[in-house]
Amino acid sequence: MTTHKIIVAIDGHSSCGKSTIARALAVRFGYVFIDSGAMYRAVTLFALRRNLISDGKVMREELISLLPEIKIEFIYNPASQKSDMYLNGENVEEEIRQLLVSQNVSPVATIAEVRQAMVQLQQEMGRKKGIVMDGRDIGTVVFPDAELKFFVTASAEIRAKRRFDELSAKGETVSFEEILENIQERDRIDSTRAASPLRKADDALVLDNSFMTQEEQLDWVIRRVEECLKFKV
Ligand code: CDP
């Protein structure tokens, strides 16, 4: 196999399984997986804990002035064989996935200064290549020169059903309607914001996985990566 390493950028709508694909791809090729959404979630958790968000309104200036106090790291967890998100030294992997964080993350992610800080960290993580990163602006802003870009999507109802099953399995009491609303609202905010809106990069390959199994999707993306690597030897 080639030793040439590339950057794989995976963007798409909320809850379409980007992270699952990205993680599996990273394992398959021995690459580093970075879930950029976890970083925006960690900033949101910080803002919630400091009472900087009320009724979905973020106290922008205060949060921006506190950005230097926010330390975000991914630390490998040998037990789960995944990297966990740490906020100022505390493992917040579980907490950032809760619905309260999902309900407040998109307004936080519209703040240009927050994005600049996260993008800088992300670009640093990709310096040596051999990375699979998923998010909303990875192929357009973070790594516009990524060798391979995917844009993943599925219908909002199917995405809500998957997220509902995931949270229910974890024992969180949530309603399907509440999740569907959250997904539609995040799609709206993510796609219409001024700073790095969610959009497909011109050179991204589209993967609509509404009616695909996880295995089928993975086969499809693995084949694309292999093809890409073949031409890079
Ligand atoms: O897991 P899910 O797809 O639902 O969301 P996520 O990837 O954890 O991202 C959470 C939120 O962070 C998104 O709804 C976006 O508002 C924001 N985000 C972003 O703006 N840019 C990124 N590169 C990644 C996430």
Coordinates of C-alpha atoms and ligand atoms in Angstrom, one line a residue:
M1 CA 0.0 0.0 0.0
T2 CA 1.1 3.5 -0.7
T3 CA 2.7 5.5 2.1
H4 CA 1.5 8.8 0.6
K5 CA -0.9 10.5 3.0
I6 CA -3.8 12.6 2.1
I7 CA -6.4 14.8 3.8
V8 CA -10.0 13.5 3.6
A9 CA -12.7 16.2 4.3
I10 CA -16.2 15.1 5.1
D11 CA -18.9 17.7 5.3
G12 CA -22.7 17.5 5.5
H13 CA -25.8 18.1 7.4
S14 CA -26.4 17.4 11.1
S15 CA -26.7 13.8 12.2
C16 CA -26.1 12.2 8.8
G17 CA -23.5 9.8 10.1
K18 CA -20.4 11.8 9.0
S19 CA -18.5 11.0 12.2
T20 CA -19.2 7.3 11.9
I21 CA -17.9 7.2 8.3
A22 CA -14.9 9.4 9.2
R23 CA -14.0 7.3 12.2
A24 CA -14.2 4.0 10.2
L25 CA -12.2 5.4 7.4
A26 CA -9.5 6.6 9.7
V27 CA -9.3 3.1 11.3
R28 CA -9.1 1.5 7.8
F29 CA -6.2 3.7 6.6
G30 CA -4.5 4.3 9.9
Y31 CA -5.3 8.0 9.8
V32 CA -6.2 10.4 12.6
F33 CA -9.9 11.1 12.9
I34 CA -11.0 14.6 14.0
D35 CA -14.6 15.4 14.8
S36 CA -14.6 19.2 14.4
G37 CA -18.2 19.4 15.6
A38 CA -17.0 18.2 19.0
M39 CA -14.9 21.4 19.3
Y40 CA -17.9 23.7 18.7
R41 CA -19.8 21.6 21.1
A42 CA -17.1 22.0 23.8
V43 CA -17.1 25.8 23.3
T44 CA -20.9 25.7 23.7
L45 CA -20.7 23.7 26.9
F46 CA -18.2 26.2 28.2
A47 CA -20.6 29.1 27.3
L48 CA -23.6 27.2 29.0
R49 CA -21.7 26.6 32.1
R50 CA -20.7 30.3 32.3
N51 CA -24.3 31.3 31.8
L52 CA -23.4 33.0 28.5
I53 CA -26.5 31.6 26.7
S54 CA -30.0 32.3 27.6
D55 CA -33.1 31.4 25.5
G56 CA -30.8 30.5 22.6
K57 CA -29.1 34.0 22.7
V58 CA -25.4 34.0 23.1
M59 CA -23.5 36.8 24.8
R60 CA -21.1 37.2 21.9
E61 CA -18.7 39.7 23.3
E62 CA -18.3 38.0 26.6
L63 CA -17.7 34.6 25.0
I64 CA -15.2 36.1 22.5
S65 CA -13.3 37.7 25.4
L66 CA -13.1 34.4 27.2
L67 CA -11.9 32.4 24.2
P68 CA -8.2 32.5 25.4
E69 CA -9.4 30.7 28.5
I70 CA -10.8 27.7 26.6
K71 CA -8.5 24.8 26.1
I72 CA -9.7 22.2 23.7
E73 CA -7.9 18.8 23.2
F74 CA -8.6 15.4 21.9
I75 CA -7.1 12.7 24.1
Y76 CA -7.1 9.0 23.1
N77 CA -9.1 6.7 25.3
P78 CA -7.7 3.2 25.2
A79 CA -10.9 1.7 26.7
S80 CA -13.2 2.9 23.9
Q81 CA -10.3 3.1 21.3
K82 CA -11.6 6.6 20.4
S83 CA -10.4 10.1 21.2
D84 CA -12.4 12.0 23.8
M85 CA -13.0 15.7 23.9
Y86 CA -11.4 17.5 26.8
L87 CA -12.4 21.0 27.9
N88 CA -9.8 22.7 30.1
G89 CA -8.5 19.3 31.2
E90 CA -11.9 17.7 31.9
N91 CA -13.3 14.8 29.8
V92 CA -16.6 16.2 28.4
E93 CA -17.2 13.6 25.7
E94 CA -20.5 12.5 27.1
E95 CA -21.8 15.9 28.1
I96 CA -21.2 17.5 24.7
R97 CA -23.5 15.0 23.0
Q98 CA -26.5 15.9 25.1
L99 CA -29.5 17.6 23.5
L100 CA -29.0 20.8 25.5
V101 CA -25.6 21.3 23.8
S102 CA -27.1 20.3 20.4
Q103 CA -29.8 22.9 20.9
N104 CA -27.3 25.7 21.5
V105 CA -24.3 24.8 19.4
S106 CA -25.3 26.3 16.0
P107 CA -25.7 29.9 17.3
V108 CA -22.2 29.6 19.0
A109 CA -20.8 28.3 15.7
T110 CA -22.0 31.4 13.8
I111 CA -19.5 33.6 15.7
A112 CA -16.6 34.4 13.4
E113 CA -14.1 34.7 16.2
V114 CA -15.0 31.2 17.6
R115 CA -14.6 29.8 14.1
Q116 CA -11.3 31.4 13.5
A117 CA -9.9 29.9 16.7
M118 CA -11.3 26.4 15.9
V119 CA -10.1 26.5 12.3
Q120 CA -6.6 27.4 13.4
L121 CA -6.5 24.4 15.7
Q122 CA -7.9 22.2 13.0
Q123 CA -5.4 23.3 10.4
E124 CA -2.6 22.6 12.8
M125 CA -3.9 19.1 13.4
G126 CA -3.8 18.5 9.6
R127 CA -0.3 19.7 9.1
K128 CA 1.2 16.3 8.7
K129 CA -1.8 15.0 6.6
G130 CA -3.1 11.4 7.2
I131 CA -6.2 12.9 8.6
V132 CA -10.0 12.5 8.2
M133 CA -11.9 15.4 9.5
D134 CA -15.7 15.9 9.5
G135 CA -17.7 19.0 9.9
R136 CA -19.5 21.7 7.9
D137 CA -16.6 23.8 6.4
I138 CA -13.8 21.3 6.2
G139 CA -13.7 21.1 2.4
T140 CA -14.5 24.7 1.8
V141 CA -12.6 26.6 4.5
V142 CA -10.4 24.5 6.7
F143 CA -8.8 22.4 4.0
P144 CA -9.8 23.8 0.6
D145 CA -6.9 21.8 -0.9
A146 CA -7.9 18.5 0.6
E147 CA -7.2 15.7 -1.8
L148 CA -10.6 14.1 -1.2
K149 CA -13.8 15.7 -0.2
F150 CA -17.2 14.2 0.6
F151 CA -20.5 15.9 1.2
V152 CA -22.9 13.6 3.1
T153 CA -26.6 14.0 3.5
A154 CA -29.9 12.2 4.1
S155 CA -33.5 13.3 4.6
A156 CA -34.2 15.2 7.8
E157 CA -36.7 12.6 9.0
I158 CA -34.2 9.7 8.5
R159 CA -31.5 11.7 10.3
A160 CA -33.8 12.5 13.2
K161 CA -34.8 8.8 13.5
R162 CA -31.2 7.8 13.7
R163 CA -30.4 10.4 16.4
F164 CA -33.5 9.5 18.3
D165 CA -32.4 5.8 18.4
E166 CA -28.9 6.8 19.5
L167 CA -30.0 9.0 22.3
S168 CA -32.8 6.6 23.5
A169 CA -30.2 3.8 23.6
K170 CA -28.1 6.0 25.9
G171 CA -31.2 6.4 28.2
E172 CA -31.9 10.1 27.3
T173 CA -35.6 10.9 27.4
V174 CA -36.2 12.8 24.2
S175 CA -39.1 13.1 21.8
F176 CA -38.7 12.4 18.1
E177 CA -40.4 15.8 17.2
E178 CA -37.9 17.7 19.4
I179 CA -35.0 16.1 17.7
L180 CA -36.4 16.6 14.2
E181 CA -37.0 20.3 15.0
N182 CA -33.4 20.6 16.3
I183 CA -32.0 19.0 13.2
Q184 CA -34.1 21.3 10.9
E185 CA -33.1 24.4 12.9
R186 CA -29.4 23.5 12.9
D187 CA -29.6 22.9 9.1
R188 CA -31.2 26.3 8.7
I189 CA -28.7 28.2 10.9
D190 CA -25.6 26.3 9.5
S191 CA -26.6 26.9 5.9
T192 CA -27.6 30.5 6.2
R193 CA -24.9 31.9 8.5
A194 CA -22.5 34.6 7.2
A195 CA -19.3 33.0 8.5
S196 CA -18.4 29.8 6.5
P197 CA -21.9 28.5 5.8
L198 CA -22.5 24.9 5.2
R199 CA -22.2 24.2 1.5
K200 CA -20.9 21.6 -0.8
A201 CA -17.4 22.3 -2.1
D202 CA -17.4 22.3 -5.9
D203 CA -15.1 19.3 -6.0
A204 CA -16.8 17.3 -3.2
L205 CA -18.4 13.9 -4.0
V206 CA -22.0 13.7 -2.8
L207 CA -23.1 10.7 -0.6
D208 CA -26.8 10.6 0.1
N209 CA -27.1 7.8 2.6
S210 CA -30.9 7.9 3.2
F211 CA -31.2 4.4 1.9
M212 CA -27.8 2.9 2.4
T213 CA -26.6 0.7 5.2
Q214 CA -23.4 1.7 7.1
E215 CA -21.5 -1.1 5.3
E216 CA -22.6 0.1 1.9
Q217 CA -21.5 3.7 2.7
L218 CA -18.2 2.6 4.0
D219 CA -17.5 0.4 1.0
W220 CA -18.3 3.3 -1.2
V221 CA -16.0 5.8 0.6
I222 CA -13.2 3.3 1.0
R223 CA -13.2 2.7 -2.8
R224 CA -13.0 6.5 -3.4
V225 CA -10.0 6.8 -1.0
E226 CA -8.2 3.9 -2.6
E227 CA -8.7 5.3 -6.1
C228 CA -7.4 8.7 -4.9
L229 CA -4.3 7.1 -3.2
K230 CA -3.6 5.1 -6.4
F231 CA -3.1 8.3 -8.3
K232 CA -0.9 9.8 -5.7
V233 CA 1.8 7.2 -5.4
Ligands
CDP1 O1 -23.1 15.3 15.1 P1 -23.9 16.3 14.3 O2 -23.7 16.2 12.8 O3 -25.3 16.5 14.7 O4 -23.2 17.7 14.7 P2 -21.7 18.0 14.9 O5 -20.9 17.6 13.8 O6 -21.4 17.5 16.3 O7 -21.7 19.6 15.0 C1 -22.4 20.3 15.9 C2 -22.7 21.8 15.3 O8 -21.4 22.4 15.3 C3 -23.2 21.9 14.0 O9 -24.6 21.9 13.9 C4 -22.7 23.2 13.5 O10 -23.5 24.3 13.9 C5 -21.3 23.3 14.2 N1 -20.2 22.9 13.3 C6 -19.7 23.9 12.5 O11 -20.2 25.0 12.4 N2 -18.6 23.7 11.8 C7 -18.0 22.5 11.8 N3 -16.8 22.3 11.1 C8 -18.5 21.5 12.6 C9 -19.6 21.7 13.4

